[in-house]
Coordinates of C-alpha atoms in Angstrom, one line a residue:
M1 CA 175.9 -49.2 101.1
G2 CA 175.5 -52.5 103.2
A3 CA 179.0 -52.6 104.4
S4 CA 181.1 -49.7 106.1
P5 CA 183.3 -47.6 103.6
E6 CA 186.2 -49.3 105.1
I7 CA 185.1 -52.8 104.2
V8 CA 183.6 -51.7 100.8
M9 CA 187.1 -50.3 99.8
I10 CA 189.0 -53.4 101.0
L11 CA 186.9 -55.4 98.5
F12 CA 187.7 -52.9 95.7
V13 CA 191.2 -53.1 96.1
A14 CA 191.3 -56.8 96.8
V15 CA 189.6 -58.1 93.8
G16 CA 191.1 -55.7 91.0
C17 CA 189.8 -53.8 88.1
F18 CA 190.4 -55.5 84.6
M19 CA 190.0 -54.7 81.4
A20 CA 164.7 -52.1 75.4
Y21 CA 161.7 -50.8 76.0
P22 CA 160.7 -47.7 78.0
E23 CA 158.1 -47.4 80.4
A24 CA 157.1 -44.0 81.9
V25 CA 156.3 -43.3 85.5
T26 CA 155.2 -39.9 86.8
A27 CA 157.7 -37.9 89.0
K28 CA 157.2 -35.1 91.4
H29 CA 159.4 -32.8 89.1
T30 CA 158.5 -31.4 85.6
G31 CA 159.9 -34.5 83.8
I32 CA 159.2 -38.3 84.1
T33 CA 161.3 -41.4 85.0
R34 CA 161.9 -43.8 82.0
H35 CA 163.0 -47.2 82.8
Y36 CA 165.1 -49.4 80.4
T37 CA 166.4 -52.6 80.8
F38 CA 169.7 -53.5 78.9
N39 CA 170.3 -57.2 78.6
I40 CA 174.0 -57.8 77.6
K41 CA 173.7 -61.0 75.6
L42 CA 175.7 -62.7 72.7
K43 CA 174.0 -62.8 69.5
N44 CA 175.1 -64.5 66.0
I45 CA 175.5 -61.6 63.2
T46 CA 176.3 -62.0 59.6
R47 CA 178.1 -59.2 57.6
L48 CA 180.4 -59.4 54.4
C49 CA 179.6 -63.4 54.6
H50 CA 181.3 -63.6 58.0
T51 CA 178.9 -65.0 60.8
K52 CA 180.2 -64.3 64.4
S53 CA 178.9 -64.1 67.9
I54 CA 179.1 -60.4 69.1
V55 CA 178.3 -58.7 72.3
T56 CA 175.0 -56.7 72.1
V57 CA 172.1 -55.1 74.0
N58 CA 169.0 -57.0 73.9
G59 CA 170.2 -58.8 70.8
K60 CA 170.4 -55.7 68.7
F61 CA 173.1 -54.3 66.6
P62 CA 173.3 -51.4 66.8
G63 CA 171.5 -51.4 70.2
P64 CA 168.3 -50.0 71.2
R65 CA 167.2 -46.3 70.9
V66 CA 167.0 -44.5 74.3
I67 CA 164.5 -41.9 73.9
T68 CA 164.0 -39.3 76.8
R69 CA 163.3 -35.5 77.2
E70 CA 165.2 -32.6 78.9
G71 CA 164.3 -32.9 82.5
D72 CA 163.8 -36.6 82.6
R73 CA 165.3 -39.1 84.7
L74 CA 166.6 -42.3 82.9
V75 CA 166.8 -45.7 85.1
V76 CA 168.6 -48.3 83.1
K77 CA 169.2 -51.6 84.6
V78 CA 172.0 -53.4 82.9
V79 CA 172.2 -57.1 83.1
N80 CA 175.5 -58.9 82.1
H81 CA 174.8 -62.4 80.6
V82 CA 178.3 -62.5 78.6
P83 CA 181.7 -63.7 79.8
N84 CA 183.1 -60.3 79.2
N85 CA 182.9 -57.6 81.9
I86 CA 180.9 -54.6 80.8
S87 CA 180.1 -51.1 81.5
I88 CA 177.9 -48.5 79.6
H89 CA 178.8 -44.9 79.1
W90 CA 176.1 -42.1 78.4
H91 CA 178.1 -40.2 76.1
G92 CA 177.8 -36.5 76.4
V93 CA 175.5 -36.6 79.3
R94 CA 176.5 -33.8 81.9
Q95 CA 175.8 -36.3 84.9
L96 CA 175.4 -33.6 87.5
R97 CA 176.3 -34.8 90.8
S98 CA 175.5 -38.5 89.3
G99 CA 179.1 -39.4 88.4
W100 CA 178.6 -42.9 89.4
A101 CA 176.4 -43.3 86.4
D102 CA 178.8 -42.2 84.0
G103 CA 180.1 -45.6 83.1
P104 CA 183.9 -45.6 82.0
S105 CA 185.5 -48.8 83.7
C106 CA 188.0 -48.3 86.3
I107 CA 187.2 -44.6 86.3
T108 CA 183.7 -44.1 87.8
Q109 CA 182.9 -47.8 88.3
C110 CA 184.3 -51.2 88.3
P111 CA 182.8 -53.2 85.3
I112 CA 179.7 -55.2 85.8
Q113 CA 180.8 -58.8 86.0
T114 CA 179.2 -61.9 84.5
G115 CA 175.9 -62.8 86.0
H116 CA 175.7 -59.5 87.7
S117 CA 173.8 -56.1 87.2
Y118 CA 174.0 -52.3 87.7
V119 CA 171.2 -49.5 87.6
Y120 CA 172.5 -46.3 85.9
N121 CA 170.4 -43.6 87.3
F122 CA 170.7 -39.9 86.2
T123 CA 168.7 -37.0 85.3
I124 CA 169.1 -35.1 81.7
T125 CA 169.6 -31.4 82.8
G126 CA 169.8 -28.5 80.5
Q127 CA 170.2 -30.8 77.5
R128 CA 168.6 -31.6 74.4
G129 CA 169.4 -33.2 71.2
T130 CA 171.5 -36.3 70.1
L131 CA 173.8 -38.1 72.1
F132 CA 174.7 -42.0 72.1
W133 CA 175.5 -44.6 74.7
H134 CA 178.1 -47.2 74.3
A135 CA 180.4 -49.9 76.3
H136 CA 183.4 -48.0 77.8
I137 CA 185.5 -51.1 78.5
S138 CA 188.4 -52.2 76.2
W139 CA 187.0 -52.5 72.5
L140 CA 183.4 -53.6 73.4
R141 CA 182.1 -50.4 71.7
A142 CA 182.6 -51.8 68.4
T143 CA 179.3 -53.6 68.8
V144 CA 177.7 -52.2 72.0
Y145 CA 176.4 -48.6 71.0
G146 CA 173.0 -46.9 70.2
P147 CA 171.4 -43.6 70.0
L148 CA 170.3 -41.4 72.8
I149 CA 167.6 -39.1 71.8
I150 CA 166.7 -36.2 74.0
L151 CA 163.7 -34.2 72.8
P152 CA 162.8 -30.7 74.1
R153 CA 160.6 -30.4 77.2
R154 CA 157.0 -31.0 76.3
N155 CA 155.4 -27.6 74.7
E156 CA 158.9 -26.5 73.5
S157 CA 160.0 -26.4 70.0
Y158 CA 163.3 -26.4 68.1
P159 CA 164.8 -23.3 67.1
F160 CA 164.6 -24.1 63.4
V161 CA 161.8 -25.5 61.2
K162 CA 160.0 -28.4 62.7
P163 CA 161.0 -31.7 60.8
Y164 CA 158.8 -34.1 58.9
K165 CA 160.5 -37.0 60.2
E166 CA 163.5 -37.6 62.6
V167 CA 166.2 -40.5 61.5
P168 CA 169.2 -41.4 63.4
I169 CA 172.1 -42.6 61.2
L170 CA 175.0 -44.2 63.3
F171 CA 178.4 -44.6 61.6
G172 CA 180.2 -47.8 62.9
E173 CA 183.0 -50.4 62.0
W174 CA 182.7 -53.8 61.3
F175 CA 185.5 -56.4 62.0
N176 CA 185.5 -59.9 60.7
A177 CA 187.7 -60.8 63.4
D178 CA 186.7 -60.3 67.2
P179 CA 187.6 -56.7 68.2
E180 CA 188.7 -58.0 71.6
A181 CA 191.5 -60.3 70.0
V182 CA 192.5 -57.6 67.7
I183 CA 193.4 -55.1 70.4
N184 CA 194.7 -57.7 72.8
Q185 CA 197.1 -58.9 70.2
S186 CA 198.1 -55.4 69.5
L187 CA 199.0 -54.7 73.1
Q188 CA 200.9 -58.0 73.5
T189 CA 202.9 -57.5 70.4
G190 CA 203.3 -53.7 70.6
G191 CA 202.3 -52.9 67.1
G192 CA 199.5 -51.1 65.5
P193 CA 196.1 -53.2 65.4
N194 CA 194.4 -54.8 62.4
V195 CA 192.0 -52.3 60.9
S196 CA 188.4 -52.9 60.6
D197 CA 186.8 -54.5 57.4
A198 CA 184.1 -52.1 56.8
Y199 CA 182.2 -49.1 57.8
T200 CA 178.4 -49.3 58.4
F201 CA 175.2 -47.2 58.5
N202 CA 173.1 -48.3 61.4
G203 CA 175.1 -51.5 61.2
L204 CA 174.9 -52.2 57.5
P205 CA 178.3 -52.1 55.2
G206 CA 176.2 -51.3 51.8
P207 CA 176.9 -52.3 48.4
L208 CA 180.7 -51.3 47.8
Y209 CA 181.7 -54.2 49.8
N210 CA 182.3 -58.0 48.6
C211 CA 179.1 -60.1 50.0
S212 CA 177.1 -57.1 51.1
A213 CA 174.5 -56.5 48.3
K214 CA 171.6 -57.1 50.7
D215 CA 173.0 -55.4 53.6
I216 CA 172.4 -51.8 52.6
Y217 CA 171.0 -48.9 54.6
K218 CA 168.0 -47.1 52.5
L219 CA 166.5 -43.8 53.6
K220 CA 163.1 -43.5 52.1
V221 CA 162.2 -40.0 51.7
K222 CA 159.0 -38.0 50.3
P223 CA 159.5 -34.8 48.1
G224 CA 159.2 -31.4 49.4
K225 CA 159.6 -32.4 53.3
T226 CA 162.3 -31.6 56.0
Y227 CA 164.1 -34.5 57.5
L228 CA 166.1 -34.3 60.6
L229 CA 169.1 -36.6 60.6
R230 CA 170.7 -37.6 63.8
L231 CA 174.3 -38.2 62.8
I232 CA 176.3 -40.1 65.6
N233 CA 179.9 -41.3 64.8
A234 CA 180.3 -44.6 66.7
A235 CA 183.2 -45.8 64.8
L236 CA 186.2 -47.1 66.9
N237 CA 189.2 -45.3 65.3
D238 CA 188.1 -43.3 62.2
E239 CA 187.0 -39.7 61.5
L240 CA 184.8 -39.6 58.6
F241 CA 183.5 -37.6 55.7
F242 CA 179.7 -37.8 54.9
S243 CA 177.8 -36.6 52.0
I244 CA 174.5 -37.3 50.1
A245 CA 174.7 -36.9 45.9
D246 CA 173.0 -33.7 45.1
H247 CA 171.6 -32.5 48.4
S248 CA 172.8 -30.1 50.8
L249 CA 172.8 -30.5 54.5
T250 CA 172.0 -27.6 57.1
M251 CA 173.9 -28.2 60.5
V252 CA 171.7 -27.2 63.2
E253 CA 173.4 -29.0 66.4
A254 CA 176.7 -30.4 67.5
D255 CA 177.0 -32.7 70.6
A256 CA 173.3 -31.9 72.0
V257 CA 173.8 -28.1 71.9
Y258 CA 172.1 -26.0 68.9
V259 CA 174.3 -24.1 66.7
K260 CA 173.9 -21.1 64.1
P261 CA 172.8 -23.1 61.0
F262 CA 175.1 -23.2 58.0
E263 CA 174.9 -25.1 54.8
T264 CA 177.5 -27.9 53.7
N265 CA 177.4 -30.6 51.0
V266 CA 180.0 -32.6 53.0
L267 CA 180.4 -32.8 56.7
M268 CA 183.5 -34.4 58.8
I269 CA 182.4 -36.1 62.1
T270 CA 184.9 -37.7 64.5
P271 CA 184.5 -40.6 66.9
G272 CA 182.3 -39.3 69.9
Q273 CA 180.7 -36.5 67.9
T274 CA 177.1 -36.2 67.3
T275 CA 175.7 -33.7 64.6
N276 CA 172.0 -32.9 63.7
V277 CA 171.4 -31.7 60.3
L278 CA 168.3 -30.9 58.3
L279 CA 167.8 -32.6 54.9
K280 CA 165.3 -30.7 52.7
T281 CA 164.1 -33.0 49.8
K282 CA 163.4 -31.8 46.2
S283 CA 160.0 -30.3 45.6
K284 CA 159.1 -33.3 43.0
A285 CA 160.4 -37.0 43.0
P286 CA 163.3 -36.7 40.8
N287 CA 164.0 -39.7 38.3
A288 CA 167.3 -40.7 40.1
T289 CA 168.5 -42.5 43.4
F290 CA 171.0 -40.9 45.3
L291 CA 173.9 -42.5 47.2
M292 CA 174.8 -41.4 50.6
L293 CA 178.7 -42.0 51.3
A294 CA 181.2 -42.1 54.3
R295 CA 184.8 -42.6 54.1
P296 CA 187.7 -41.7 56.6
Y297 CA 189.5 -38.5 57.1
A298 CA 192.8 -39.8 58.0
T299 CA 196.2 -38.0 58.8
G300 CA 198.3 -40.4 60.7
M301 CA 201.4 -42.5 59.5
G302 CA 199.6 -45.9 60.4
T303 CA 197.3 -48.0 58.5
F304 CA 193.6 -47.3 58.3
D305 CA 190.4 -49.0 56.9
N306 CA 190.4 -46.9 53.5
T307 CA 186.9 -48.3 52.4
T308 CA 183.6 -46.4 51.8
V309 CA 180.3 -47.3 53.4
A310 CA 177.3 -46.6 50.9
G311 CA 173.5 -46.2 51.8
I312 CA 170.9 -45.2 49.4
L313 CA 168.4 -42.2 49.5
E314 CA 165.3 -43.0 47.6
Y315 CA 162.4 -40.9 47.0
E316 CA 159.1 -42.5 47.3
I317 CA 157.4 -42.9 44.0
P318 CA 153.5 -42.3 43.3
T319 CA 151.8 -45.7 43.3
E320 CA 150.9 -44.9 39.5
T321 CA 154.5 -45.1 38.6
P322 CA 155.4 -48.7 36.7
S323 CA 158.0 -50.4 38.8
T324 CA 160.2 -50.8 35.9
S325 CA 161.0 -46.9 36.1
L326 CA 162.7 -47.6 39.6
K327 CA 165.3 -50.0 38.1
N328 CA 166.2 -47.6 35.2
R329 CA 166.9 -44.6 37.4
P330 CA 170.4 -43.2 37.4
L331 CA 172.5 -43.7 40.4
L332 CA 174.1 -40.5 41.5
K333 CA 177.2 -40.4 43.7
P334 CA 178.6 -37.4 45.8
G335 CA 182.2 -36.3 45.9
L336 CA 184.1 -36.3 48.8
P337 CA 187.3 -34.7 49.9
A338 CA 190.8 -36.1 49.9
I339 CA 191.6 -38.7 52.6
N340 CA 194.1 -36.0 54.3
A341 CA 192.1 -32.8 53.5
T342 CA 193.2 -31.1 56.7
N343 CA 192.4 -27.6 55.4
F344 CA 188.9 -28.7 54.4
V345 CA 188.6 -29.8 58.0
A346 CA 189.8 -26.8 59.5
N347 CA 187.6 -24.5 57.3
F348 CA 184.5 -26.7 58.1
T349 CA 185.0 -26.8 61.7
S350 CA 185.6 -23.1 62.0
K351 CA 182.0 -22.6 61.0
F352 CA 180.6 -24.0 63.9
R353 CA 179.1 -21.3 66.4
S354 CA 176.9 -21.5 69.5
L355 CA 173.3 -19.8 69.1
A356 CA 174.2 -17.4 72.1
T357 CA 170.6 -16.3 72.4
A358 CA 169.0 -15.2 75.5
K359 CA 167.4 -18.5 75.6
F360 CA 170.4 -20.6 74.6
P361 CA 173.2 -18.5 76.0
A362 CA 177.0 -19.4 75.5
N363 CA 178.4 -19.2 79.0
V364 CA 182.1 -19.0 78.2
P365 CA 184.3 -18.4 81.0
Q366 CA 185.5 -15.0 80.7
K367 CA 188.4 -15.2 83.1
V368 CA 190.4 -18.4 83.8
D369 CA 191.7 -19.7 87.2
K370 CA 193.7 -22.4 86.0
K371 CA 195.5 -23.0 82.6
F372 CA 196.8 -26.3 81.4
F373 CA 199.0 -27.2 78.4
F374 CA 198.8 -30.9 77.3
T375 CA 200.8 -32.6 74.4
V376 CA 198.4 -34.9 72.6
G377 CA 200.2 -37.6 70.5
L378 CA 202.0 -41.1 69.9
G379 CA 205.1 -42.3 71.4
T380 CA 206.9 -45.5 72.7
K381 CA 207.5 -47.5 75.5
P382 CA 210.4 -50.4 76.0
C383 CA 209.8 -53.7 74.9
P384 CA 210.1 -56.2 77.7
K385 CA 213.0 -58.3 78.1
N386 CA 213.6 -61.3 76.1
Q387 CA 210.6 -60.1 73.7
T388 CA 210.8 -58.8 70.1
C389 CA 208.2 -56.1 69.6
Q390 CA 206.4 -54.9 66.6
G391 CA 206.3 -51.0 67.6
P392 CA 208.3 -48.3 65.6
T393 CA 211.4 -50.5 66.2
N394 CA 211.7 -54.3 67.4
S395 CA 212.8 -52.8 70.8
T396 CA 209.7 -50.7 71.5
K397 CA 206.0 -50.7 71.6
F398 CA 203.5 -48.3 70.6
A399 CA 202.3 -45.9 73.2
A400 CA 200.2 -42.7 73.4
S401 CA 200.2 -39.9 75.8
M402 CA 198.6 -36.7 77.2
N403 CA 201.8 -35.1 78.9
I404 CA 202.3 -38.7 80.3
S405 CA 200.7 -42.0 79.1
F406 CA 197.8 -42.9 81.3
A407 CA 197.9 -46.4 83.3
L408 CA 194.3 -47.7 84.1
P409 CA 194.3 -48.5 87.8
R410 CA 193.2 -51.8 89.2
T411 CA 190.2 -50.3 91.4
A412 CA 187.8 -47.6 90.0
L413 CA 189.0 -43.9 90.9
L414 CA 185.7 -42.6 91.8
Q415 CA 185.6 -44.9 94.8
S416 CA 189.1 -44.4 95.6
H417 CA 188.4 -40.5 95.7
F418 CA 185.1 -41.0 97.5
F419 CA 186.8 -43.0 100.3
S420 CA 189.9 -40.9 100.4
Q421 CA 192.0 -42.7 102.9
Y422 CA 192.8 -45.3 100.2
S423 CA 193.3 -43.0 97.4
K424 CA 197.2 -43.0 97.7
R425 CA 197.3 -46.7 96.9
V426 CA 195.5 -46.1 93.5
Y427 CA 196.5 -42.8 92.1
T428 CA 198.4 -39.6 92.6
T429 CA 197.3 -35.9 92.1
D430 CA 200.7 -34.7 90.4
F431 CA 199.6 -34.9 86.7
P432 CA 202.1 -32.4 84.9
A433 CA 200.1 -29.2 84.1
F434 CA 202.5 -28.6 81.2
P435 CA 205.0 -30.8 79.2
Q436 CA 207.9 -32.1 81.4
I437 CA 210.3 -31.4 78.6
P438 CA 209.3 -28.7 76.2
F439 CA 210.3 -29.2 72.6
N440 CA 209.3 -28.2 69.1
Y441 CA 205.9 -29.9 69.0
T442 CA 205.1 -29.9 65.5
G443 CA 208.7 -29.6 64.1
T444 CA 211.4 -32.2 63.8
P445 CA 210.6 -35.0 66.1
P446 CA 213.0 -35.5 69.2
N447 CA 215.3 -38.5 69.0
N448 CA 213.9 -39.6 72.3
T449 CA 210.2 -41.1 71.9
L450 CA 209.8 -42.8 75.1
V451 CA 206.9 -41.8 77.5
N452 CA 206.4 -41.6 81.0
N453 CA 203.1 -43.4 82.2
G454 CA 201.5 -43.5 85.6
T455 CA 197.9 -43.1 87.3
K456 CA 198.2 -39.4 87.8
L457 CA 195.3 -37.0 88.1
V458 CA 194.5 -33.2 88.3
A459 CA 192.6 -32.1 91.4
I460 CA 190.8 -29.0 91.2
P461 CA 188.6 -26.9 93.5
F462 CA 184.9 -26.9 92.7
N463 CA 184.0 -24.1 90.2
T464 CA 187.4 -23.5 89.0
S465 CA 187.4 -22.0 85.4
V466 CA 189.6 -24.0 83.5
E467 CA 191.4 -23.5 79.9
V468 CA 193.3 -26.3 78.5
V469 CA 195.5 -26.1 75.1
L470 CA 195.5 -29.5 73.5
Q471 CA 198.6 -29.5 71.2
D472 CA 199.4 -32.3 68.5
T473 CA 202.9 -33.5 68.5
S474 CA 204.9 -35.1 65.3
I475 CA 206.8 -37.4 67.3
L476 CA 205.5 -40.4 65.5
G477 CA 204.0 -38.3 62.8
A478 CA 201.2 -35.5 63.2
E479 CA 197.7 -36.8 63.3
S480 CA 194.3 -35.5 64.3
H481 CA 192.9 -36.8 67.8
P482 CA 189.3 -36.4 68.8
L483 CA 189.4 -35.4 72.6
H484 CA 186.5 -36.3 74.8
L485 CA 185.6 -34.7 78.1
H486 CA 183.3 -36.7 80.5
G487 CA 180.9 -34.9 83.0
Y488 CA 181.3 -31.6 81.0
N489 CA 180.6 -29.6 77.8
F490 CA 183.5 -27.0 77.0
Y491 CA 183.7 -24.2 74.6
V492 CA 186.1 -24.2 71.8
V493 CA 187.7 -20.9 72.1
G494 CA 190.5 -21.1 69.6
Q495 CA 192.5 -23.5 67.1
G496 CA 195.4 -23.2 64.9
F497 CA 198.1 -25.1 62.9
G498 CA 201.8 -25.2 64.3
N499 CA 202.6 -24.7 67.8
F500 CA 200.6 -22.9 70.0
D501 CA 201.7 -19.2 70.6
P502 CA 200.8 -18.1 74.5
K503 CA 201.6 -14.6 73.5
N504 CA 199.9 -14.0 70.3
D505 CA 197.2 -16.5 70.1
P506 CA 194.8 -15.9 73.1
P507 CA 194.0 -12.3 71.9
K508 CA 192.2 -13.9 69.0
F509 CA 190.1 -16.4 71.0
N510 CA 186.3 -16.3 70.4
L511 CA 184.9 -15.7 73.7
V512 CA 181.5 -14.5 72.4
D513 CA 179.8 -17.4 70.8
P514 CA 182.3 -20.4 70.2
V515 CA 180.9 -23.7 69.9
E516 CA 180.1 -25.9 72.7
R517 CA 181.0 -29.5 72.4
N518 CA 181.8 -32.7 74.5
T519 CA 184.2 -33.9 71.8
V520 CA 186.8 -31.7 69.7
G521 CA 189.4 -32.9 67.0
V522 CA 192.8 -31.6 67.9
P523 CA 194.2 -30.7 64.5
S524 CA 196.7 -32.6 62.8
G525 CA 200.1 -30.6 63.4
G526 CA 198.0 -28.0 65.2
W527 CA 196.3 -27.0 68.5
V528 CA 192.7 -26.3 69.8
A529 CA 192.0 -24.4 73.1
I530 CA 189.0 -25.1 75.3
R531 CA 187.4 -23.7 78.4
F532 CA 184.9 -24.9 80.7
Q533 CA 183.6 -24.2 84.4
A534 CA 184.2 -27.0 86.8
D535 CA 180.9 -27.0 88.6
N536 CA 180.5 -30.9 88.7
P537 CA 182.1 -32.9 91.6
G538 CA 183.7 -36.2 90.7
V539 CA 186.4 -38.0 88.8
W540 CA 186.2 -37.1 85.1
L541 CA 188.1 -39.0 82.2
M542 CA 189.5 -36.9 79.5
H543 CA 190.7 -39.1 76.5
C544 CA 191.2 -39.6 72.8
H545 CA 188.1 -41.2 71.3
F546 CA 190.3 -43.4 69.0
D547 CA 190.0 -46.5 71.0
V548 CA 193.5 -47.6 70.0
H549 CA 195.1 -44.3 71.2
Q550 CA 192.9 -44.7 74.6
S551 CA 194.3 -48.3 74.9
W552 CA 197.8 -47.0 74.5
G553 CA 197.2 -44.5 77.2
L554 CA 196.1 -41.2 75.6
G555 CA 194.0 -40.0 78.3
M556 CA 194.0 -38.3 81.8
A557 CA 191.4 -37.6 84.4
W558 CA 190.2 -34.8 86.6
I559 CA 189.3 -34.6 90.3
V560 CA 186.6 -31.8 90.6
L561 CA 186.4 -31.4 94.4
D562 CA 183.4 -30.9 96.5
G563 CA 182.0 -27.3 96.8
E564 CA 180.7 -26.0 100.4
F565 CA 177.1 -26.5 99.9
P566 CA 175.0 -29.8 99.7
N567 CA 174.2 -29.5 96.3
Q568 CA 177.7 -29.0 95.3
K569 CA 178.7 -32.4 96.7
L570 CA 179.0 -35.7 95.2
P571 CA 176.3 -38.1 96.8
P572 CA 177.8 -41.3 98.2
P573 CA 177.7 -44.5 95.7
P574 CA 174.5 -46.6 95.2
S575 CA 174.4 -49.7 96.8
D576 CA 174.5 -51.9 93.7
L577 CA 177.7 -50.1 92.5
P578 CA 180.1 -53.1 90.9
M579 CA 182.7 -54.6 92.9
C580 CA 186.0 -55.1 91.3

């Protein structure tokens, strides 16, 4: 960097941390380097008869597709032209020794300030499939997101039938209000935030909403073809059921990892998850049009956007067919599970298995060096003096915790860790590996709902094998939580309802072909066990992908220390790393 480490860190601490089109260049390695430019700019968008100025990438909503191949290097220059601070997270990318490019604000970088830019530079290693990118600061993810499509290396094929066409479908949420104002008001009053006004397919709410008859996503298909749908849940706060009338879907990939194929008529996808499915169209064009529907799976006590987004699957008709017959076609509608169909979800998620083949092995850690037990759920914190709050009581605010409630630091953790002489000012490494006060996690809630908070991290040696049991709590009502780990995939080795039993549950773990993911739903009133090998040095956030819960503190961070060899160490930061 241009200045000495000491001067750089003083700058970081002093100022504080607050809340395209590709061109290919040949590289020495097997992949190529792909360059994108993301101009963060305001754009007027109208949905549901509401026009508002939203933060976008290159004026697009959703944002532009980033297309690459396994082994390629991505160089993305992000230029901030809006009043908001911004950062971009490449969700699900392993970021091997490129933690400076991971993107969560105040974790791996300070945000990019107005009029400034930052180049995200990383290589796609050992991954192929569908991921996505999104803003990772406050609630800007509501409008700043787009698909990240990783094709296999050249001359390599999919381990399933080659699709006729590939189609990304992004699930999102639309707020008539400004999402930043929504979360700011919630944090100030301590109450739950106002919910979104619609769900969207590729930014379009569909015909079931008022004043939305023209904003309908249509998927036009040919008979007798196989389509690969790249499904991405970019919604802020809702898990979603999805189904297409009179069509079944074959699941072939989850979070950019191939899975053993299985068929389903309905799928559930949490925020942060991506899923590739094969859609085989009917052999002859039917005399019908088919609705695609998505609506929430919700288990919590709070309010949520209880609406349904609809799109249309439409078969192309032969040119000789009169146009009047298209208007007279019946419109078929799929059935969806009940809003709180927890048993359906548990059954559905249990079907995911890794391919576990010689080419695509499941390298599950068989032995565990360190075990952790994290309670995941809501709680409260005291209302400030002389203020009435809108939390569960008028003397409390809503909070959320993973053993403790995570407080974002005022400067980014990765710099603080790298320039370690300053780290004690920013964080401590005494994050509790187990709950400080054990209780009946899914039973009668305790009287004391207050949570402790702090910027506490877990530091682990390079290449430690880790097991984490994530236990839902019923403190303010049991609820499903989609947990996302940055910098890693993990294996989901077990899950169940009730309290985790450390004696009887581990013998039932699947250590042969468990699904490998970057985001997993902690079951409502239950637990999930994950394992990963800590082979990527850096600071890695782990958090609930409901943005409201993350805003309330449901997260923590891992410090994975450097290994002894050069290829096991975190390189120094790039010279354009944003200052706080």
